[in-house]
């Protein structure tokens, strides 16, 4: 298994597309297998969604409806509503696995791989990419 870590800064956005990074890593494999994308943070997740057509904003709106940034959360350190960030990975898991065929991601036409991060207290994230050859 080969594995690398990329750094992602989330200070200006909550949904950050990482597809190009993942695609480049898959291309170095040049073979069939599975590519696992994992974010080792308690307040971030990985989503495979359409981006650029409003779906990323729709995802954030849905998360805001489900997980309001208010004082209802028992986990209260950090900025107001920080506790919701610790619940979010139950809805947007911290991982995704994508098939790779001949070094190419087997994503659908409109699918993108995104880091989702509601935590405004920590803008520096790592995303681990691991390729398991077939």
PDB file of C-alpha atoms in Angstrom:
ATOM      1  CA  UNK A   1       0.000   0.000   0.000  1.00  0.00           C
ATOM      2  CA  UNK A   2       1.237   3.496  -0.870  1.00  0.00           C
ATOM      3  CA  UNK A   3       0.156   6.469   1.183  1.00  0.00           C
ATOM      4  CA  UNK A   4       0.705  10.240   1.108  1.00  0.00           C
ATOM      5  CA  UNK A   5      -0.655  13.152   3.052  1.00  0.00           C
ATOM      6  CA  UNK A   6      -1.743  16.459   1.541  1.00  0.00           C
ATOM      7  CA  UNK A   7      -2.307  19.681   3.434  1.00  0.00           C
ATOM      8  CA  UNK A   8      -5.517  21.643   2.910  1.00  0.00           C
ATOM      9  CA  UNK A   9      -6.345  25.106   4.261  1.00  0.00           C
ATOM     10  CA  UNK A  10     -10.050  25.668   4.990  1.00  0.00           C
ATOM     11  CA  UNK A  11      -9.975  29.249   6.249  1.00  0.00           C
ATOM     12  CA  UNK A  12     -12.105  30.749   3.460  1.00  0.00           C
ATOM     13  CA  UNK A  13     -14.407  27.817   2.588  1.00  0.00           C
ATOM     14  CA  UNK A  14     -16.165  24.959   4.355  1.00  0.00           C
ATOM     15  CA  UNK A  15     -16.290  22.608   1.326  1.00  0.00           C
ATOM     16  CA  UNK A  16     -12.953  22.233  -0.464  1.00  0.00           C
ATOM     17  CA  UNK A  17     -12.621  20.088  -3.551  1.00  0.00           C
ATOM     18  CA  UNK A  18      -9.578  17.789  -3.446  1.00  0.00           C
ATOM     19  CA  UNK A  19     -10.367  15.729  -6.558  1.00  0.00           C
ATOM     20  CA  UNK A  20      -7.350  16.981  -8.520  1.00  0.00           C
ATOM     21  CA  UNK A  21      -4.971  15.950  -5.710  1.00  0.00           C
ATOM     22  CA  UNK A  22      -6.616  12.524  -5.494  1.00  0.00           C
ATOM     23  CA  UNK A  23      -6.605  12.130  -9.288  1.00  0.00           C
ATOM     24  CA  UNK A  24      -2.886  12.975  -9.468  1.00  0.00           C
ATOM     25  CA  UNK A  25      -2.073  10.443  -6.757  1.00  0.00           C
ATOM     26  CA  UNK A  26      -4.128   7.749  -8.531  1.00  0.00           C
ATOM     27  CA  UNK A  27      -2.296   8.445 -11.787  1.00  0.00           C
ATOM     28  CA  UNK A  28       1.050   7.632 -10.149  1.00  0.00           C
ATOM     29  CA  UNK A  29      -0.298   4.169  -9.314  1.00  0.00           C
ATOM     30  CA  UNK A  30      -0.946   3.345 -12.964  1.00  0.00           C
ATOM     31  CA  UNK A  31      -2.911   0.234 -12.059  1.00  0.00           C
ATOM     32  CA  UNK A  32      -6.238  -1.000 -10.727  1.00  0.00           C
ATOM     33  CA  UNK A  33      -7.045  -0.821  -7.052  1.00  0.00           C
ATOM     34  CA  UNK A  34      -8.799   1.154  -4.346  1.00  0.00           C
ATOM     35  CA  UNK A  35      -7.923   4.659  -3.274  1.00  0.00           C
ATOM     36  CA  UNK A  36      -8.920   5.524   0.273  1.00  0.00           C
ATOM     37  CA  UNK A  37      -9.289   9.187   1.252  1.00  0.00           C
ATOM     38  CA  UNK A  38      -9.178   9.856   4.999  1.00  0.00           C
ATOM     39  CA  UNK A  39      -9.142  13.021   7.089  1.00  0.00           C
ATOM     40  CA  UNK A  40      -7.634  12.380  10.564  1.00  0.00           C
ATOM     41  CA  UNK A  41      -9.578  15.101  12.344  1.00  0.00           C
ATOM     42  CA  UNK A  42     -12.535  14.836  14.746  1.00  0.00           C
ATOM     43  CA  UNK A  43     -14.358  17.731  13.078  1.00  0.00           C
ATOM     44  CA  UNK A  44     -14.046  17.118   9.333  1.00  0.00           C
ATOM     45  CA  UNK A  45     -15.400  14.713   6.755  1.00  0.00           C
ATOM     46  CA  UNK A  46     -15.054  13.577   3.147  1.00  0.00           C
ATOM     47  CA  UNK A  47     -17.999  13.864   0.755  1.00  0.00           C
ATOM     48  CA  UNK A  48     -18.388  12.764  -2.845  1.00  0.00           C
ATOM     49  CA  UNK A  49     -20.770  15.306  -4.364  1.00  0.00           C
ATOM     50  CA  UNK A  50     -21.277  17.520  -7.385  1.00  0.00           C
ATOM     51  CA  UNK A  51     -19.578  20.897  -6.936  1.00  0.00           C
ATOM     52  CA  UNK A  52     -19.845  24.206  -8.737  1.00  0.00           C
ATOM     53  CA  UNK A  53     -23.590  23.920  -9.382  1.00  0.00           C
ATOM     54  CA  UNK A  54     -24.760  24.814  -5.883  1.00  0.00           C
ATOM     55  CA  UNK A  55     -24.639  21.332  -4.340  1.00  0.00           C
ATOM     56  CA  UNK A  56     -21.788  22.297  -2.030  1.00  0.00           C
ATOM     57  CA  UNK A  57     -23.850  25.265  -0.752  1.00  0.00           C
ATOM     58  CA  UNK A  58     -26.884  22.954  -0.434  1.00  0.00           C
ATOM     59  CA  UNK A  59     -24.795  20.541   1.657  1.00  0.00           C
ATOM     60  CA  UNK A  60     -23.744  23.352   3.987  1.00  0.00           C
ATOM     61  CA  UNK A  61     -27.339  24.596   4.266  1.00  0.00           C
ATOM     62  CA  UNK A  62     -28.519  21.073   5.154  1.00  0.00           C
ATOM     63  CA  UNK A  63     -25.775  20.725   7.762  1.00  0.00           C
ATOM     64  CA  UNK A  64     -26.700  24.138   9.191  1.00  0.00           C
ATOM     65  CA  UNK A  65     -30.328  22.969   9.475  1.00  0.00           C
ATOM     66  CA  UNK A  66     -29.344  19.667  11.111  1.00  0.00           C
ATOM     67  CA  UNK A  67     -26.466  21.033  13.187  1.00  0.00           C
ATOM     68  CA  UNK A  68     -27.105  24.691  14.082  1.00  0.00           C
ATOM     69  CA  UNK A  69     -24.143  26.767  15.275  1.00  0.00           C
ATOM     70  CA  UNK A  70     -25.745  27.698  18.592  1.00  0.00           C
ATOM     71  CA  UNK A  71     -25.257  26.941  22.282  1.00  0.00           C
ATOM     72  CA  UNK A  72     -27.225  23.668  22.471  1.00  0.00           C
ATOM     73  CA  UNK A  73     -24.079  21.524  22.296  1.00  0.00           C
ATOM     74  CA  UNK A  74     -22.491  20.044  25.413  1.00  0.00           C
ATOM     75  CA  UNK A  75     -19.074  20.137  23.765  1.00  0.00           C
ATOM     76  CA  UNK A  76     -18.492  23.880  24.156  1.00  0.00           C
ATOM     77  CA  UNK A  77     -14.839  24.842  23.874  1.00  0.00           C
ATOM     78  CA  UNK A  78     -13.856  27.008  20.918  1.00  0.00           C
ATOM     79  CA  UNK A  79     -16.159  29.212  18.890  1.00  0.00           C
ATOM     80  CA  UNK A  80     -19.951  29.236  19.447  1.00  0.00           C
ATOM     81  CA  UNK A  81     -21.527  26.080  18.073  1.00  0.00           C
ATOM     82  CA  UNK A  82     -18.200  24.230  17.971  1.00  0.00           C
ATOM     83  CA  UNK A  83     -19.881  21.096  19.334  1.00  0.00           C
ATOM     84  CA  UNK A  84     -21.705  20.626  16.024  1.00  0.00           C
ATOM     85  CA  UNK A  85     -18.346  20.132  14.317  1.00  0.00           C
ATOM     86  CA  UNK A  86     -17.754  17.067  16.485  1.00  0.00           C
ATOM     87  CA  UNK A  87     -21.137  15.583  15.510  1.00  0.00           C
ATOM     88  CA  UNK A  88     -20.785  16.271  11.768  1.00  0.00           C
ATOM     89  CA  UNK A  89     -18.493  13.262  11.010  1.00  0.00           C
ATOM     90  CA  UNK A  90     -21.412  10.983  11.948  1.00  0.00           C
ATOM     91  CA  UNK A  91     -23.256  12.483   8.937  1.00  0.00           C
ATOM     92  CA  UNK A  92     -20.298  13.198   6.638  1.00  0.00           C
ATOM     93  CA  UNK A  93     -17.802  10.444   7.483  1.00  0.00           C
ATOM     94  CA  UNK A  94     -14.064  11.147   7.648  1.00  0.00           C
ATOM     95  CA  UNK A  95     -13.352   8.798   4.734  1.00  0.00           C
ATOM     96  CA  UNK A  96     -14.316   7.658   1.249  1.00  0.00           C
ATOM     97  CA  UNK A  97     -13.001   4.861  -0.951  1.00  0.00           C
ATOM     98  CA  UNK A  98     -12.899   5.228  -4.734  1.00  0.00           C
ATOM     99  CA  UNK A  99     -12.147   2.500  -7.303  1.00  0.00           C
ATOM    100  CA  UNK A 100      -9.153   3.142  -9.553  1.00  0.00           C
ATOM    101  CA  UNK A 101      -8.984   1.579 -13.015  1.00  0.00           C
ATOM    102  CA  UNK A 102      -5.677   1.780 -14.893  1.00  0.00           C
ATOM    103  CA  UNK A 103      -4.615   4.737 -12.750  1.00  0.00           C
ATOM    104  CA  UNK A 104      -7.856   6.685 -13.241  1.00  0.00           C
ATOM    105  CA  UNK A 105     -10.500   7.434 -10.624  1.00  0.00           C
ATOM    106  CA  UNK A 106     -13.738   5.614 -11.448  1.00  0.00           C
ATOM    107  CA  UNK A 107     -15.937   8.554 -10.438  1.00  0.00           C
ATOM    108  CA  UNK A 108     -19.218   9.454 -12.096  1.00  0.00           C
ATOM    109  CA  UNK A 109     -19.384  12.405 -14.486  1.00  0.00           C
ATOM    110  CA  UNK A 110     -20.429  14.972 -11.883  1.00  0.00           C
ATOM    111  CA  UNK A 111     -18.775  13.491  -8.795  1.00  0.00           C
ATOM    112  CA  UNK A 112     -16.055  15.368  -6.936  1.00  0.00           C
ATOM    113  CA  UNK A 113     -14.203  14.478  -3.749  1.00  0.00           C
ATOM    114  CA  UNK A 114     -14.466  17.191  -1.108  1.00  0.00           C
ATOM    115  CA  UNK A 115     -13.194  17.919   2.359  1.00  0.00           C
ATOM    116  CA  UNK A 116     -16.060  19.217   4.522  1.00  0.00           C
ATOM    117  CA  UNK A 117     -15.020  21.239   7.560  1.00  0.00           C
ATOM    118  CA  UNK A 118     -17.417  23.212   9.768  1.00  0.00           C
ATOM    119  CA  UNK A 119     -14.719  23.954  12.356  1.00  0.00           C
ATOM    120  CA  UNK A 120     -13.659  27.604  11.990  1.00  0.00           C
ATOM    121  CA  UNK A 121     -11.182  27.255  14.866  1.00  0.00           C
ATOM    122  CA  UNK A 122      -8.648  25.150  12.937  1.00  0.00           C
ATOM    123  CA  UNK A 123      -8.100  25.989   9.246  1.00  0.00           C
ATOM    124  CA  UNK A 124      -5.157  23.616   8.708  1.00  0.00           C
ATOM    125  CA  UNK A 125      -6.128  20.073   7.709  1.00  0.00           C
ATOM    126  CA  UNK A 126      -4.390  16.974   6.466  1.00  0.00           C
ATOM    127  CA  UNK A 127      -5.937  14.480   4.094  1.00  0.00           C
ATOM    128  CA  UNK A 128      -4.356  11.027   3.787  1.00  0.00           C
ATOM    129  CA  UNK A 129      -4.531   9.270   0.426  1.00  0.00           C
ATOM    130  CA  UNK A 130      -3.809   5.527   0.449  1.00  0.00           C
ATOM    131  CA  UNK A 131      -3.720   3.310  -2.635  1.00  0.00           C
ATOM    132  CA  UNK A 132      -4.236  -0.418  -2.318  1.00  0.00           C
ATOM    133  CA  UNK A 133      -3.416  -2.162  -5.610  1.00  0.00           C
ATOM    134  CA  UNK A 134      -5.784  -4.825  -6.933  1.00  0.00           C
TER     135      UNK A 134
END
